[in-house]
Amino acid sequence: MEATLFYILAAVLLTGTLLAITARQAVRSIVYLVASFLALALMFYLLGAPLIAAFEVIIYAGAIMVLFLFVIMMLELESPEKLPKPHLKNWLPALLLAGAVVGSLVVLLCSRLQAVPPGFVQIPVRQFAFTLFKQYGVAVEVVSMQLLFALVGALYLGRRK
């Protein structure tokens, strides 16, 4: 059961990422990328890492995607008036991915699978945070600086017009 759910989520992840890369409109890319992040969060939960799954939803599917959407709106890449009205065929990939993610979530919640498989030791969040920022503090800071540089670069490119 878990393996089947894992492979379904992996297919959703790969399909969503491929659609995000090949989408012609940036906002649609963001929608596909959010579906990919949610599938990845469920995969982390299946693998026994509920805290990483929560981080995936809160940080990536939430904050980073809002940041990307903000940058896209700042750059004004495409005018909504010039875009054609979306038809059902435009919604179909997003609806299929969302259906697969929601269906996997329902199966996961109904099956009562344990978040942490037997044999793993649960540690408190405080201890995890202490370990993360003590041993990997430099890596966390480097990633945050990269995101800051990307935002500043996008704003610079948007103002050059």
PDB file of N, CA and C in Angstrom, residues 118-158:
ATOM      1  N   PRO A 118       8.357   2.071  12.756  1.00  0.00           N
ATOM      2  CA  PRO A 118       9.001   1.495  13.942  1.00  0.00           C
ATOM      3  C   PRO A 118      10.515   1.393  13.743  1.00  0.00           C
ATOM      4  N   GLY A 119      11.235   1.641  14.791  1.00  0.00           N
ATOM      5  CA  GLY A 119      12.689   1.578  14.717  1.00  0.00           C
ATOM      6  C   GLY A 119      13.334   2.952  14.671  1.00  0.00           C
ATOM      7  N   PHE A 120      12.572   3.984  14.331  1.00  0.00           N
ATOM      8  CA  PHE A 120      13.108   5.333  14.303  1.00  0.00           C
ATOM      9  C   PHE A 120      12.905   5.975  15.665  1.00  0.00           C
ATOM     10  N   VAL A 121      13.813   6.823  16.045  1.00  0.00           N
ATOM     11  CA  VAL A 121      13.716   7.517  17.321  1.00  0.00           C
ATOM     12  C   VAL A 121      13.199   8.927  17.052  1.00  0.00           C
ATOM     13  N   GLN A 122      12.126   9.278  17.732  1.00  0.00           N
ATOM     14  CA  GLN A 122      11.603  10.629  17.585  1.00  0.00           C
ATOM     15  C   GLN A 122      12.359  11.560  18.522  1.00  0.00           C
ATOM     16  N   ILE A 123      12.710  12.735  17.993  1.00  0.00           N
ATOM     17  CA  ILE A 123      13.363  13.736  18.827  1.00  0.00           C
ATOM     18  C   ILE A 123      12.470  14.960  18.854  1.00  0.00           C
ATOM     19  N   PRO A 124      12.552  15.732  19.926  1.00  0.00           N
ATOM     20  CA  PRO A 124      11.725  16.947  19.994  1.00  0.00           C
ATOM     21  C   PRO A 124      12.170  17.969  18.943  1.00  0.00           C
ATOM     22  N   VAL A 125      11.264  18.846  18.591  1.00  0.00           N
ATOM     23  CA  VAL A 125      11.540  19.868  17.582  1.00  0.00           C
ATOM     24  C   VAL A 125      12.683  20.770  18.030  1.00  0.00           C
ATOM     25  N   ARG A 126      12.740  21.077  19.313  1.00  0.00           N
ATOM     26  CA  ARG A 126      13.807  21.946  19.832  1.00  0.00           C
ATOM     27  C   ARG A 126      15.184  21.328  19.591  1.00  0.00           C
ATOM     28  N   GLN A 127      15.309  20.033  19.840  1.00  0.00           N
ATOM     29  CA  GLN A 127      16.591  19.354  19.625  1.00  0.00           C
ATOM     30  C   GLN A 127      16.934  19.304  18.137  1.00  0.00           C
ATOM     31  N   PHE A 128      15.931  19.078  17.297  1.00  0.00           N
ATOM     32  CA  PHE A 128      16.163  19.076  15.852  1.00  0.00           C
ATOM     33  C   PHE A 128      16.633  20.448  15.382  1.00  0.00           C
ATOM     34  N   ALA A 129      15.967  21.503  15.843  1.00  0.00           N
ATOM     35  CA  ALA A 129      16.351  22.860  15.448  1.00  0.00           C
ATOM     36  C   ALA A 129      17.757  23.194  15.929  1.00  0.00           C
ATOM     37  N   PHE A 130      18.080  22.795  17.148  1.00  0.00           N
ATOM     38  CA  PHE A 130      19.413  23.052  17.674  1.00  0.00           C
ATOM     39  C   PHE A 130      20.472  22.357  16.822  1.00  0.00           C
ATOM     40  N   THR A 131      20.228  21.095  16.486  1.00  0.00           N
ATOM     41  CA  THR A 131      21.171  20.348  15.637  1.00  0.00           C
ATOM     42  C   THR A 131      21.276  20.968  14.253  1.00  0.00           C
ATOM     43  N   LEU A 132      20.129  21.353  13.690  1.00  0.00           N
ATOM     44  CA  LEU A 132      20.115  21.933  12.343  1.00  0.00           C
ATOM     45  C   LEU A 132      20.930  23.215  12.282  1.00  0.00           C
ATOM     46  N   PHE A 133      20.711  24.114  13.233  1.00  0.00           N
ATOM     47  CA  PHE A 133      21.385  25.403  13.163  1.00  0.00           C
ATOM     48  C   PHE A 133      22.792  25.379  13.741  1.00  0.00           C
ATOM     49  N   LYS A 134      23.124  24.373  14.540  1.00  0.00           N
ATOM     50  CA  LYS A 134      24.487  24.284  15.051  1.00  0.00           C
ATOM     51  C   LYS A 134      25.405  23.617  14.029  1.00  0.00           C
ATOM     52  N   GLN A 135      24.977  22.463  13.489  1.00  0.00           N
ATOM     53  CA  GLN A 135      25.833  21.734  12.555  1.00  0.00           C
ATOM     54  C   GLN A 135      25.692  22.250  11.122  1.00  0.00           C
ATOM     55  N   TYR A 136      24.492  22.667  10.736  1.00  0.00           N
ATOM     56  CA  TYR A 136      24.239  23.053   9.349  1.00  0.00           C
ATOM     57  C   TYR A 136      23.848  24.516   9.229  1.00  0.00           C
ATOM     58  N   GLY A 137      24.231  25.326  10.176  1.00  0.00           N
ATOM     59  CA  GLY A 137      23.866  26.740  10.177  1.00  0.00           C
ATOM     60  C   GLY A 137      24.377  27.492   8.966  1.00  0.00           C
ATOM     61  N   VAL A 138      25.590  27.179   8.543  1.00  0.00           N
ATOM     62  CA  VAL A 138      26.160  27.859   7.377  1.00  0.00           C
ATOM     63  C   VAL A 138      25.368  27.528   6.118  1.00  0.00           C
ATOM     64  N   ALA A 139      24.971  26.280   5.961  1.00  0.00           N
ATOM     65  CA  ALA A 139      24.195  25.885   4.782  1.00  0.00           C
ATOM     66  C   ALA A 139      22.838  26.582   4.756  1.00  0.00           C
ATOM     67  N   VAL A 140      22.197  26.691   5.918  1.00  0.00           N
ATOM     68  CA  VAL A 140      20.910  27.381   5.995  1.00  0.00           C
ATOM     69  C   VAL A 140      21.077  28.843   5.614  1.00  0.00           C
ATOM     70  N   GLU A 141      22.128  29.472   6.091  1.00  0.00           N
ATOM     71  CA  GLU A 141      22.376  30.881   5.767  1.00  0.00           C
ATOM     72  C   GLU A 141      22.713  31.071   4.286  1.00  0.00           C
ATOM     73  N   VAL A 142      23.459  30.146   3.713  1.00  0.00           N
ATOM     74  CA  VAL A 142      23.800  30.241   2.284  1.00  0.00           C
ATOM     75  C   VAL A 142      22.540  30.150   1.430  1.00  0.00           C
ATOM     76  N   VAL A 143      21.660  29.236   1.759  1.00  0.00           N
ATOM     77  CA  VAL A 143      20.416  29.104   0.996  1.00  0.00           C
ATOM     78  C   VAL A 143      19.576  30.367   1.141  1.00  0.00           C
ATOM     79  N   SER A 144      19.484  30.917   2.338  1.00  0.00           N
ATOM     80  CA  SER A 144      18.693  32.145   2.521  1.00  0.00           C
ATOM     81  C   SER A 144      19.308  33.315   1.758  1.00  0.00           C
ATOM     82  N   MET A 145      20.617  33.378   1.703  1.00  0.00           N
ATOM     83  CA  MET A 145      21.263  34.446   0.931  1.00  0.00           C
ATOM     84  C   MET A 145      21.035  34.263  -0.569  1.00  0.00           C
ATOM     85  N   GLN A 146      21.039  33.029  -1.051  1.00  0.00           N
ATOM     86  CA  GLN A 146      20.757  32.779  -2.465  1.00  0.00           C
ATOM     87  C   GLN A 146      19.358  33.239  -2.827  1.00  0.00           C
ATOM     88  N   LEU A 147      18.396  32.960  -1.966  1.00  0.00           N
ATOM     89  CA  LEU A 147      17.029  33.413  -2.227  1.00  0.00           C
ATOM     90  C   LEU A 147      16.943  34.939  -2.221  1.00  0.00           C
ATOM     91  N   LEU A 148      17.670  35.580  -1.307  1.00  0.00           N
ATOM     92  CA  LEU A 148      17.687  37.036  -1.273  1.00  0.00           C
ATOM     93  C   LEU A 148      18.313  37.604  -2.544  1.00  0.00           C
ATOM     94  N   PHE A 149      19.424  37.015  -3.005  1.00  0.00           N
ATOM     95  CA  PHE A 149      20.064  37.485  -4.235  1.00  0.00           C
ATOM     96  C   PHE A 149      19.156  37.295  -5.438  1.00  0.00           C
ATOM     97  N   ALA A 150      18.435  36.184  -5.478  1.00  0.00           N
ATOM     98  CA  ALA A 150      17.514  35.936  -6.589  1.00  0.00           C
ATOM     99  C   ALA A 150      16.407  36.979  -6.609  1.00  0.00           C
ATOM    100  N   LEU A 151      15.876  37.338  -5.446  1.00  0.00           N
ATOM    101  CA  LEU A 151      14.828  38.350  -5.382  1.00  0.00           C
ATOM    102  C   LEU A 151      15.355  39.715  -5.814  1.00  0.00           C
ATOM    103  N   VAL A 152      16.529  40.091  -5.330  1.00  0.00           N
ATOM    104  CA  VAL A 152      17.117  41.385  -5.705  1.00  0.00           C
ATOM    105  C   VAL A 152      17.407  41.413  -7.204  1.00  0.00           C
ATOM    106  N   GLY A 153      17.921  40.318  -7.755  1.00  0.00           N
ATOM    107  CA  GLY A 153      18.179  40.259  -9.188  1.00  0.00           C
ATOM    108  C   GLY A 153      16.911  40.359 -10.011  1.00  0.00           C
ATOM    109  N   ALA A 154      15.854  39.709  -9.578  1.00  0.00           N
ATOM    110  CA  ALA A 154      14.581  39.788 -10.303  1.00  0.00           C
ATOM    111  C   ALA A 154      14.017  41.202 -10.248  1.00  0.00           C
ATOM    112  N   LEU A 155      14.109  41.841  -9.098  1.00  0.00           N
ATOM    113  CA  LEU A 155      13.633  43.227  -9.004  1.00  0.00           C
ATOM    114  C   LEU A 155      14.482  44.157  -9.860  1.00  0.00           C
ATOM    115  N   TYR A 156      15.775  43.925  -9.914  1.00  0.00           N
ATOM    116  CA  TYR A 156      16.648  44.743 -10.762  1.00  0.00           C
ATOM    117  C   TYR A 156      16.282  44.583 -12.237  1.00  0.00           C
ATOM    118  N   LEU A 157      16.079  43.352 -12.663  1.00  0.00           N
ATOM    119  CA  LEU A 157      15.694  43.112 -14.055  1.00  0.00           C
ATOM    120  C   LEU A 157      14.331  43.734 -14.374  1.00  0.00           C
ATOM    121  N   GLY A 158      13.447  43.744 -13.397  1.00  0.00           N
ATOM    122  CA  GLY A 158      12.128  44.316 -13.621  1.00  0.00           C
ATOM    123  C   GLY A 158      12.158  45.832 -13.705  1.00  0.00           C
TER     124      GLY A 158
END
